[in-house]
Amino acid sequence: MKYHTLGRSPLKVSEVAFGCMSLGMDDAANATLIHRALHLGVNFFDTADLYDKGFNESTLGKALKGKREEAVIATKVGNEWRADGSGWDWNPRKAYIIASVENSLQRLQTDRIDLYQLHGGTIEDPIDETIEAFELLQQQGKILYYGISSIRPNVIREYAKRSNIVTVMMQYSLLDRRPEVSCFGVLQQHGIGVLARGSLAKGLLVNKPAVPYLDYSQAEVQKAKEAIEAVSEERSPAQTALKYALMHPVVSSAVVGIRTMAQLEELAEETPRLNEMEYEQLTASIPVKEYTQHV
């Protein structure tokens, strides 16, 4: 397993991160997967208070009991469950963030969160108030570093300019290279790392039949899938798709939802990096698109 520095923090994280959202409701089964991930060198685990109404954090906390120092834990805040459980509302207010961290710390059975992320965001949010909350929690030692999870270029640029975020989690794959145009330059300039999610494009780059995706036609999706297959002699298509996302120097880690032991073994396996010709072949397979909203 290769390790990268997490943005401008000193934390070293595995280039493949365990996206805990895909975990089920069985603590024992989840612990087996998480312990195997640690054994394979995966040390970065991403969850959120929203997932399964907190159970996802709790099951990760139980699995890491006695192994906390082997792991880098990232979780998220900003979506408040309604009292009746019917859904959630967006809440980026300082008071809510400060109250929420206590619940996450308790569920994760830890005294600090390594990376605390705002789970969304709009340009109309009270951004300075949100930043104040994260800065206060950092000063108190309850979180070590903070970031945001967003695909909105206008929001990302504001946080890059006004805050001390170390990471941005965003969708990035061969079928979604929009961040290259809108965000990667400013993030590199500020030393902010990208946590790439969706790098398999919902399986369309790997094993699912081609269908239209974002602004790409079915034919373009098929072309991208075939391009992945063409350079996958030394790797599985899933491994190649991840390696593609990891090629950009701004990407710190690729966060992948892992449900089964077979998926874990495949995605954590050490495989060759793409060479320059393979990378160029993939990049040339379909045109890059740009964001049309929140620019």
XYZ file of N, CA and C in Angstrom, residues 40-275:
708
model
N -4.017 -5.115 5.551
C -3.583 -4.894 4.172
C -2.956 -3.518 3.966
N -2.914 -2.719 5.022
C -2.275 -1.411 4.933
C -3.214 -0.245 4.757
N -4.525 -0.504 4.707
C -5.502 0.588 4.621
C -5.633 1.204 6.012
N -5.260 2.463 6.150
C -5.309 3.087 7.481
C -6.274 4.262 7.553
N -6.956 4.567 6.448
C -7.796 5.763 6.371
C -9.254 5.340 6.219
N -10.093 5.750 7.170
C -11.493 5.339 7.214
C -12.387 6.575 7.218
N -13.337 6.618 6.280
C -14.213 7.777 6.134
C -15.655 7.391 6.430
N -16.274 8.141 7.337
C -17.660 7.889 7.718
C -18.385 9.232 7.820
N -19.589 9.247 8.395
C -20.350 10.482 8.608
C -21.416 10.225 9.646
N -21.771 11.278 10.390
C -22.825 11.121 11.396
C -24.172 10.836 10.737
N -24.312 11.197 9.463
C -25.574 10.987 8.740
C -25.827 9.518 8.435
N -24.783 8.747 8.184
C -24.941 7.380 7.714
C -25.575 6.483 8.780
N -26.704 5.895 8.415
C -27.427 4.985 9.317
C -27.687 5.629 10.671
N -27.951 6.936 10.640
C -28.305 7.702 11.852
C -27.285 7.507 12.973
N -26.028 7.471 12.612
C -24.962 7.370 13.610
C -24.410 5.972 13.786
N -25.141 4.954 13.322
C -24.659 3.580 13.510
C -23.330 3.357 12.796
N -23.165 3.997 11.645
C -21.936 3.807 10.874
C -20.714 4.251 11.678
N -20.829 5.375 12.353
C -19.732 5.817 13.231
C -19.539 4.829 14.376
N -20.634 4.387 14.964
C -20.550 3.471 16.110
C -19.879 2.160 15.751
N -20.241 1.593 14.594
C -19.662 0.299 14.214
C -18.178 0.447 13.897
N -17.784 1.583 13.319
C -16.360 1.835 13.083
C -15.622 1.987 14.409
N -16.223 2.706 15.341
C -15.603 2.885 16.653
C -15.388 1.562 17.377
N -16.385 0.682 17.305
C -16.248 -0.636 17.942
C -15.136 -1.442 17.285
N -15.074 -1.400 15.962
C -14.071 -2.179 15.234
C -12.655 -1.703 15.532
N -12.502 -0.409 15.774
C -11.164 0.154 15.993
C -10.763 0.193 17.474
N -11.610 -0.358 18.324
C -11.276 -0.386 19.751
C -9.992 -1.193 19.945
N -9.009 -0.581 20.562
C -7.713 -1.222 20.749
C -6.788 -1.079 19.560
N -7.312 -0.504 18.461
C -6.513 -0.319 17.246
C -6.548 1.139 16.781
N -6.986 2.024 17.649
C -7.199 3.427 17.259
C -5.947 4.074 16.681
N -4.782 3.769 17.243
C -3.560 4.433 16.790
C -3.101 3.940 15.423
N -3.718 2.881 14.922
C -3.374 2.376 13.587
C -4.172 3.089 12.495
N -5.166 3.877 12.892
C -6.130 4.407 11.926
C -6.164 5.930 11.913
N -6.489 6.470 10.746
C -6.831 7.878 10.566
C -8.333 7.921 10.299
N -9.071 8.605 11.167
C -10.532 8.628 11.077
C -11.012 9.967 10.537
N -11.839 9.898 9.505
C -12.514 11.079 8.964
C -14.017 10.890 9.117
N -14.684 11.919 9.596
C -16.145 11.879 9.627
C -16.683 13.234 9.196
N -18.012 13.347 9.127
C -18.620 14.543 8.537
C -19.785 15.032 9.393
N -20.116 16.324 9.197
C -21.164 16.971 9.979
C -21.899 17.972 9.093
N -23.137 18.286 9.473
C -23.870 19.325 8.762
C -25.277 18.934 8.361
N -25.611 17.649 8.479
C -26.956 17.187 8.149
C -27.642 16.738 9.438
N -28.658 17.460 9.819
C -29.340 17.226 11.098
C -30.605 16.402 10.894
N -30.640 15.242 11.525
C -31.826 14.395 11.441
C -33.005 15.072 12.137
N -34.166 14.994 11.523
C -35.379 15.515 12.164
C -35.770 14.606 13.319
N -36.453 15.184 14.283
C -36.828 14.446 15.491
C -37.671 13.219 15.179
N -38.494 13.307 14.116
C -39.356 12.166 13.778
C -38.653 11.158 12.863
N -37.383 11.426 12.519
C -36.613 10.481 11.703
C -37.007 10.437 10.243
N -37.844 11.390 9.799
C -38.365 11.351 8.425
C -37.347 11.816 7.385
N -36.278 12.400 7.833
C -35.269 12.910 6.910
C -34.340 13.849 7.654
N -33.576 14.631 6.914
C -32.641 15.535 7.566
C -32.661 16.890 6.882
N -32.172 17.880 7.608
C -32.092 19.248 7.108
C -30.648 19.730 7.194
N -30.297 20.603 6.278
C -28.948 21.154 6.243
C -28.762 22.156 7.385
N -27.687 21.980 8.157
C -27.430 22.874 9.291
C -25.931 23.098 9.451
N -25.402 24.172 8.866
C -23.978 24.479 8.988
C -23.667 25.477 10.098
N -24.604 25.656 11.058
C -24.419 26.658 12.115
C -23.367 26.202 13.120
N -22.716 27.174 13.698
C -21.632 26.923 14.657
C -22.094 26.082 15.836
N -23.225 26.445 16.423
C -23.716 25.732 17.611
C -23.990 24.264 17.294
N -24.534 23.990 16.118
C -24.843 22.608 15.760
C -23.565 21.794 15.559
N -22.599 22.366 14.894
C -21.340 21.659 14.659
C -20.645 21.340 15.978
N -20.620 22.302 16.874
C -19.945 22.111 18.164
C -20.656 21.050 19.009
N -21.988 21.017 18.924
C -22.734 19.985 19.662
C -22.554 18.618 19.005
N -22.524 18.593 17.701
C -22.461 17.320 16.970
C -21.153 16.584 17.176
N -20.065 17.319 17.312
C -18.771 16.649 17.443
C -18.734 15.773 18.683
N -19.425 16.178 19.735
C -19.431 15.390 20.972
C -20.076 14.023 20.732
N -21.171 14.025 19.982
C -21.841 12.756 19.680
C -20.967 11.863 18.807
N -20.281 12.460 17.828
C -19.411 11.670 16.963
C -18.238 11.091 17.746
N -17.645 11.883 18.620
C -16.538 11.388 19.446
C -16.979 10.208 20.300
N -18.173 10.309 20.849
C -18.697 9.234 21.702
C -18.943 7.969 20.889
N -19.571 8.129 19.722
C -19.862 6.954 18.896
C -18.581 6.301 18.372
N -17.600 7.113 18.034
C -16.330 6.598 17.508
C -15.390 6.107 18.610
N -15.762 6.343 19.865
C -14.965 5.908 21.020
C -13.530 6.425 20.927
N -13.414 7.731 20.665
C -12.100 8.335 20.525
C -12.096 9.719 21.168
N -10.893 10.220 21.418
C -10.786 11.547 22.035
C -10.535 12.636 21.003
N -10.355 12.245 19.732
C -10.181 13.251 18.689
C -10.554 12.654 17.338
N -10.993 13.521 16.457
C -11.292 13.145 15.071
C -10.151 13.696 14.222
N -9.553 12.845 13.425
C -8.388 13.266 12.648
C -8.754 14.266 11.554
N -9.886 14.031 10.886
C -10.344 14.937 9.839
C -11.853 15.101 9.963
N -12.291 16.310 10.274
C -13.719 16.605 10.432
C -14.146 17.407 9.213
N -15.163 16.919 8.491
C -15.533 17.516 7.215
C -16.955 18.058 7.227
N -17.132 19.224 6.638
C -18.467 19.748 6.417
C -19.095 18.927 5.303
N -20.271 18.346 5.575
C -20.879 17.361 4.678
C -21.814 18.049 3.685
N -21.237 18.912 2.839
C -22.034 19.640 1.863
C -21.682 21.116 1.905
N -22.670 21.956 1.610
C -22.440 23.396 1.681
C -22.956 24.126 0.458
N -23.441 25.350 0.688
C -23.876 26.220 -0.404
C -23.231 27.585 -0.220
N -23.233 28.378 -1.265
C -22.619 29.698 -1.200
C -23.426 30.645 -0.314
N -24.681 30.269 -0.012
C -25.525 31.106 0.865
C -25.305 30.799 2.345
N -24.529 29.794 2.673
C -24.274 29.442 4.078
C -23.533 30.561 4.815
N -23.641 30.589 6.147
C -22.827 31.506 6.947
C -21.401 30.943 7.052
N -20.639 31.064 5.991
C -19.363 30.358 5.868
C -18.387 30.736 6.977
N -18.313 32.018 7.320
C -17.373 32.430 8.373
C -17.743 31.808 9.720
N -19.033 31.680 9.980
C -19.498 31.052 11.219
C -19.130 29.566 11.249
N -19.284 28.914 10.108
C -18.910 27.501 10.003
C -17.416 27.325 10.239
N -16.624 28.182 9.629
C -15.171 28.118 9.811
C -14.801 28.333 11.275
N -15.463 29.276 11.929
C -15.214 29.533 13.362
C -15.407 28.274 14.182
N -16.432 27.516 13.864
C -16.711 26.283 14.609
C -15.562 25.291 14.461
N -15.115 25.079 13.241
C -14.020 24.135 13.014
C -12.719 24.621 13.656
N -12.451 25.905 13.560
C -11.229 26.456 14.168
C -11.251 26.278 15.684
N -12.420 26.503 16.309
C -12.553 26.332 17.755
C -12.320 24.880 18.152
N -12.935 23.950 17.428
C -12.766 22.529 17.742
C -11.315 22.095 17.567
N -10.640 22.686 16.590
C -9.222 22.385 16.386
C -8.388 22.905 17.556
N -8.688 24.095 17.990
C -7.975 24.672 19.151
C -8.190 23.832 20.402
N -9.378 23.273 20.539
C -9.706 22.447 21.710
C -9.120 21.039 21.610
N -8.578 20.675 20.470
C -8.000 19.346 20.280
C -9.017 18.258 20.004
N -10.270 18.640 19.799
C -11.299 17.630 19.518
C -11.213 17.148 18.071
N -10.704 18.000 17.214
C -10.398 17.593 15.847
C -8.958 18.014 15.552
N -8.275 17.255 14.713
C -6.908 17.635 14.349
C -6.909 18.555 13.128
N -7.715 18.194 12.116
C -7.779 18.991 10.891
C -9.212 18.968 10.381
N -9.512 19.895 9.474
C -10.858 19.908 8.926
C -10.837 20.130 7.421
N -11.963 19.739 6.788
C -12.107 19.874 5.347
C -13.571 19.986 4.999
N -13.856 19.952 3.704
C -15.250 19.966 3.255
C -15.465 18.852 2.243
N -16.705 18.421 2.143
C -17.114 17.462 1.130
C -18.089 18.195 0.218
N -17.643 18.524 -1.003
C -18.467 19.342 -1.885
C -18.003 19.191 -3.326
N -18.945 19.309 -4.268
C -18.576 19.348 -5.677
C -18.840 20.737 -6.260
N -19.232 21.692 -5.421
C -19.607 23.023 -5.918
C -18.373 23.918 -6.017
N -17.954 24.274 -7.219
C -16.740 25.072 -7.362
C -16.771 26.392 -6.589
N -17.930 27.070 -6.578
C -17.974 28.359 -5.887
C -17.775 28.196 -4.381
N -18.315 27.121 -3.807
C -18.134 26.862 -2.375
C -16.685 26.463 -2.085
N -16.137 25.599 -2.913
C -14.764 25.130 -2.721
C -13.789 26.299 -2.756
N -13.974 27.215 -3.706
C -13.067 28.364 -3.804
C -13.151 29.262 -2.574
N -14.358 29.428 -2.025
C -14.510 30.264 -0.831
C -13.780 29.662 0.360
N -13.912 28.358 0.553
C -13.225 27.718 1.683
C -11.715 27.700 1.479
N -11.278 27.520 0.240
C -9.838 27.549 -0.040
C -9.257 28.919 0.302
N -10.028 29.962 0.056
C -9.567 31.337 0.266
C -9.685 31.774 1.724
N -10.753 31.325 2.409
C -11.085 31.899 3.719
C -10.781 31.009 4.908
N -10.435 29.742 4.688
C -10.287 28.820 5.814
C -8.957 28.091 5.767
N -8.767 27.225 6.749
C -7.571 26.381 6.819
C -7.897 24.922 6.505
N -8.836 24.698 5.600
C -9.148 23.318 5.219
C -7.894 22.643 4.662
N -7.763 21.343 4.943
C -6.634 20.587 4.388
C -7.075 19.676 3.252
N -8.394 19.433 3.137
C -8.893 18.534 2.093
C -10.243 18.990 1.557
N -10.534 18.547 0.339
C -11.877 18.618 -0.224
C -12.203 17.232 -0.761
N -13.319 16.664 -0.314
C -13.800 15.413 -0.882
C -14.729 15.755 -2.035
N -14.451 15.163 -3.191
C -15.292 15.438 -4.355
C -15.269 14.255 -5.308
N -16.258 14.223 -6.170
C -16.332 13.174 -7.181
C -15.248 13.422 -8.227
N -14.486 12.369 -8.554
C -13.452 12.491 -9.579
C -13.156 11.125 -10.165
N -13.263 11.036 -11.476
C -13.008 9.780 -12.180
C -12.755 10.099 -13.649
N -12.447 9.083 -14.428
C -12.318 9.277 -15.871
C -13.616 9.828 -16.457
N -14.754 9.486 -15.870
C -16.047 9.969 -16.351
C -16.512 11.236 -15.641
N -15.688 11.792 -14.773
C -16.009 13.080 -14.149
C -14.710 13.822 -13.860
N -14.215 14.493 -14.888
C -12.973 15.242 -14.766
C -13.238 16.737 -14.619
N -14.480 17.090 -14.300
C -14.828 18.504 -14.141
C -13.937 19.225 -13.132
N -13.547 18.567 -12.012
C -12.710 19.270 -11.045
C -11.367 19.740 -11.602
N -10.856 19.053 -12.625
C -9.586 19.472 -13.231
C -9.698 20.897 -13.767
N -10.862 21.206 -14.329
C -11.073 22.510 -14.941
C -11.363 23.574 -13.886
N -12.191 23.209 -12.896
C -12.747 24.226 -11.999
C -12.010 24.405 -10.677
N -11.375 23.352 -10.168
C -10.921 23.393 -8.772
C -9.473 22.988 -8.532
N -8.963 22.054 -9.295
C -7.664 21.474 -8.953
C -6.554 22.510 -8.894
N -6.594 23.495 -9.777
C -5.557 24.520 -9.788
C -5.494 25.301 -8.494
N -6.645 25.778 -8.025
C -6.667 26.574 -6.789
C -6.339 25.709 -5.571
N -6.760 24.439 -5.597
C -6.457 23.555 -4.470
C -4.958 23.265 -4.405
N -4.340 23.033 -5.544
C -2.891 22.824 -5.562
C -2.161 24.059 -5.068
N -2.634 25.204 -5.470
C -2.014 26.469 -5.072
C -2.019 26.631 -3.556
N -3.073 26.145 -2.895
C -3.203 26.269 -1.439
C -2.709 25.032 -0.687
N -2.222 24.028 -1.396
C -1.741 22.820 -0.725
C -2.847 21.956 -0.168
N -4.053 22.096 -0.701
C -5.221 21.348 -0.215
C -5.336 20.043 -1.010
N -5.516 18.933 -0.305
C -5.602 17.633 -0.956
C -7.029 17.269 -1.331
N -7.156 16.474 -2.370
C -8.465 15.981 -2.808
C -8.651 14.541 -2.338
N -9.811 14.285 -1.765
C -10.244 12.918 -1.484
C -11.232 12.563 -2.581
N -10.799 11.706 -3.486
C -11.608 11.383 -4.666
C -12.625 10.306 -4.331
N -13.884 10.586 -4.576
C -14.924 9.573 -4.421
C -15.545 9.323 -5.788
N -16.264 8.211 -5.906
C -16.922 7.903 -7.173
C -15.960 7.590 -8.295
N -14.768 7.098 -7.961
C -13.754 6.891 -8.992
C -14.053 5.704 -9.913
N -15.019 4.868 -9.519
C -15.458 3.774 -10.399
C -16.703 4.166 -11.186
N -17.170 5.413 -10.968
C -18.346 5.951 -11.676
C -19.540 5.009 -11.559
N -19.874 4.657 -10.322
C -21.020 3.771 -10.034
C -20.889 2.411 -10.721
N -19.648 1.994 -10.954
C -19.417 0.705 -11.592
C -19.434 0.752 -13.109
N -19.727 1.911 -13.702
C -19.814 2.016 -15.156
C -18.453 1.828 -15.830
N -17.389 2.115 -15.100
C -16.050 1.919 -15.650
C -15.547 0.495 -15.442
N -16.361 -0.304 -14.750
C -15.874 -1.625 -14.334
C -16.725 -2.760 -14.884
N -17.962 -2.884 -14.378
C -18.726 -4.088 -14.709
C -20.190 -3.840 -15.040
N -20.635 -2.588 -15.031
C -22.045 -2.324 -15.326
C -22.214 -1.924 -16.790
N -23.360 -2.277 -17.398
C -23.608 -1.889 -18.792
C -23.599 -0.368 -18.929
N -23.122 0.110 -20.057
C -23.036 1.548 -20.292
C -24.425 2.180 -20.366
N -24.573 3.279 -19.655
C -25.774 4.118 -19.718
C -25.279 5.569 -19.684
N -26.113 6.527 -20.093
C -25.682 7.925 -20.001
C -25.288 8.280 -18.563
N -24.240 9.098 -18.423
C -23.715 9.451 -17.096
C -23.276 10.909 -17.126
N -23.831 11.703 -16.218
C -23.583 13.140 -16.210
C -23.868 13.690 -17.609
N -22.903 14.336 -18.243
C -23.130 14.884 -19.584
C -22.615 13.961 -20.684
N -22.263 12.736 -20.331
C -21.743 11.793 -21.317
C -22.857 10.899 -21.853
N -22.800 10.624 -23.138
C -23.768 9.733 -23.762
C -23.413 8.278 -23.442
N -24.340 7.384 -23.736
C -24.089 5.956 -23.544
C -22.861 5.520 -24.346
N -22.730 6.027 -25.561
C -21.591 5.665 -26.407
C -20.269 6.146 -25.801
N -20.270 7.341 -25.228
C -19.049 7.867 -24.610
C -18.674 7.065 -23.369
N -19.694 6.690 -22.591
C -19.439 5.865 -21.406
C -18.838 4.523 -21.820
N -19.383 3.938 -22.869
C -18.857 2.673 -23.374
C -17.410 2.832 -23.834
N -17.116 3.944 -24.463
C -15.757 4.206 -24.939
C -14.778 4.313 -23.762
N -15.207 4.984 -22.692
C -14.360 5.106 -21.501
C -14.126 3.745 -20.862
N -15.186 2.956 -20.786
C -15.076 1.611 -20.210
C -14.101 0.756 -21.020
N -14.204 0.836 -22.338
C -13.308 0.063 -23.202
C -11.869 0.546 -23.078
N -11.690 1.844 -22.871
C -10.340 2.385 -22.680
C -9.721 1.856 -21.394
N -10.536 1.762 -20.336
C -10.065 1.191 -19.065
C -9.647 -0.262 -19.271
N -10.495 -1.016 -19.956
C -10.196 -2.440 -20.204
C -8.906 -2.610 -21.004
N -8.667 -1.707 -21.939
C -7.515 -1.829 -22.829
C -6.179 -1.673 -22.114
N -6.177 -0.986 -20.983
C -4.909 -0.794 -20.260
C -4.900 -1.580 -18.947
N -5.727 -2.613 -18.869
C -5.875 -3.371 -17.622
C -5.255 -4.765 -17.683
N -4.180 -4.908 -18.428
C -3.514 -6.211 -18.488
C -2.860 -6.570 -17.159
N -2.279 -5.577 -16.493
C -1.575 -5.819 -15.230
C -2.445 -5.531 -14.014
N -3.647 -5.051 -14.257
C -4.558 -4.669 -13.183
C -5.967 -5.065 -13.569
N -6.844 -5.161 -12.597
C -8.259 -5.307 -12.906
C -8.787 -3.939 -13.347
N -9.916 -3.887 -14.057
C -10.480 -2.589 -14.443
C -10.726 -1.671 -13.238
N -11.174 -2.229 -12.121
C -11.402 -1.397 -10.927
C -10.097 -0.804 -10.432
N -9.049 -1.588 -10.419
C -7.748 -1.086 -9.995
C -7.248 0.005 -10.933
N -7.462 -0.189 -12.236
C -7.050 0.817 -13.211
C -7.822 2.120 -13.017
N -9.132 2.017 -12.795
C -9.953 3.219 -12.600
C -9.482 4.002 -11.373
N -9.132 3.289 -10.304
C -8.618 3.970 -9.111
C -7.267 4.603 -9.388
N -6.393 3.879 -10.056
C -5.063 4.410 -10.367
C -5.164 5.669 -11.225
N -6.174 5.711 -12.103
C -6.362 6.908 -12.919
C -6.628 8.124 -12.026
N -7.557 7.978 -11.100
C -7.886 9.094 -10.211
C -6.686 9.501 -9.368
N -5.868 8.523 -8.982
C -4.722 8.795 -8.112
C -3.535 9.396 -8.858
N -3.593 9.432 -10.175
C -2.481 9.974 -10.946
C -2.321 11.480 -10.763
N -3.421 12.185 -10.546
C -3.304 13.637 -10.422
C -2.639 13.974 -9.089
N -1.609 14.825 -9.088
C -0.850 15.086 -7.860
C -1.651 15.721 -6.726
N -2.793 16.323 -7.028
C -3.581 16.949 -5.969
C -4.382 15.923 -5.166
N -4.527 14.707 -5.698
C -5.349 13.676 -5.036
C -4.537 12.991 -3.942
N -5.024 13.085 -2.705
C -4.365 12.443 -1.568
C -4.766 10.987 -1.421
N -6.051 10.688 -1.684
C -6.551 9.334 -1.480
C -7.839 9.147 -2.271
N -8.099 7.915 -2.677
C -9.356 7.564 -3.335
C -10.223 6.830 -2.323
N -11.382 7.383 -2.025
C -12.288 6.810 -1.031
C -13.262 5.882 -1.743
N -13.238 4.607 -1.370
C -14.042 3.604 -2.067
C -14.968 2.899 -1.077
N -16.242 2.826 -1.439
C -17.176 2.067 -0.616
C -16.898 0.577 -0.745
N -16.634 -0.071 0.373
C -16.275 -1.493 0.365
C -17.322 -2.278 1.134
N -17.912 -3.276 0.465
C -18.966 -4.085 1.080
C -18.510 -5.504 1.398
N -17.589 -6.024 0.589
C -17.243 -7.442 0.713
C -15.734 -7.618 0.847
N -15.345 -8.786 1.334
C -13.930 -9.100 1.471
C -13.254 -9.150 0.100
N -13.951 -9.657 -0.903
C -13.381 -9.733 -2.250
C -13.077 -8.342 -2.795
N -13.986 -7.398 -2.588
C -13.744 -6.018 -3.018
C -12.527 -5.442 -2.305
N -12.458 -5.676 -1.007
C -11.338 -5.163 -0.222
C -10.016 -5.718 -0.728
N -9.957 -7.025 -0.913
C -8.719 -7.661 -1.360
C -8.295 -7.106 -2.726
N -9.262 -6.913 -3.617
C -8.940 -6.401 -4.955
C -8.433 -4.967 -4.904
N -9.152 -4.108 -4.185
C -8.839 -2.687 -4.213
C -7.630 -2.323 -3.357
N -7.314 -3.141 -2.367
C -6.152 -2.870 -1.525
C -4.879 -3.506 -2.071
N -5.010 -4.337 -3.088
C -3.839 -5.007 -3.656
C -2.892 -3.989 -4.296
N -1.612 -4.181 -4.090
C -0.631 -3.295 -4.706
C -0.495 -3.640 -6.182
N -0.763 -2.670 -7.039
C -0.696 -2.872 -8.491
C 0.121 -1.751 -9.117
N 0.621 -1.971 -10.330
C 1.472 -0.953 -10.961
C 0.734 0.360 -11.201
N 1.438 1.436 -10.997
C 0.947 2.769 -11.342
C 0.780 2.849 -12.862
N -0.132 3.670 -13.336
C -0.273 3.865 -14.769
C 0.998 4.505 -15.322
N 1.464 4.022 -16.467
C 2.583 4.717 -17.094
C 2.039 5.885 -17.924
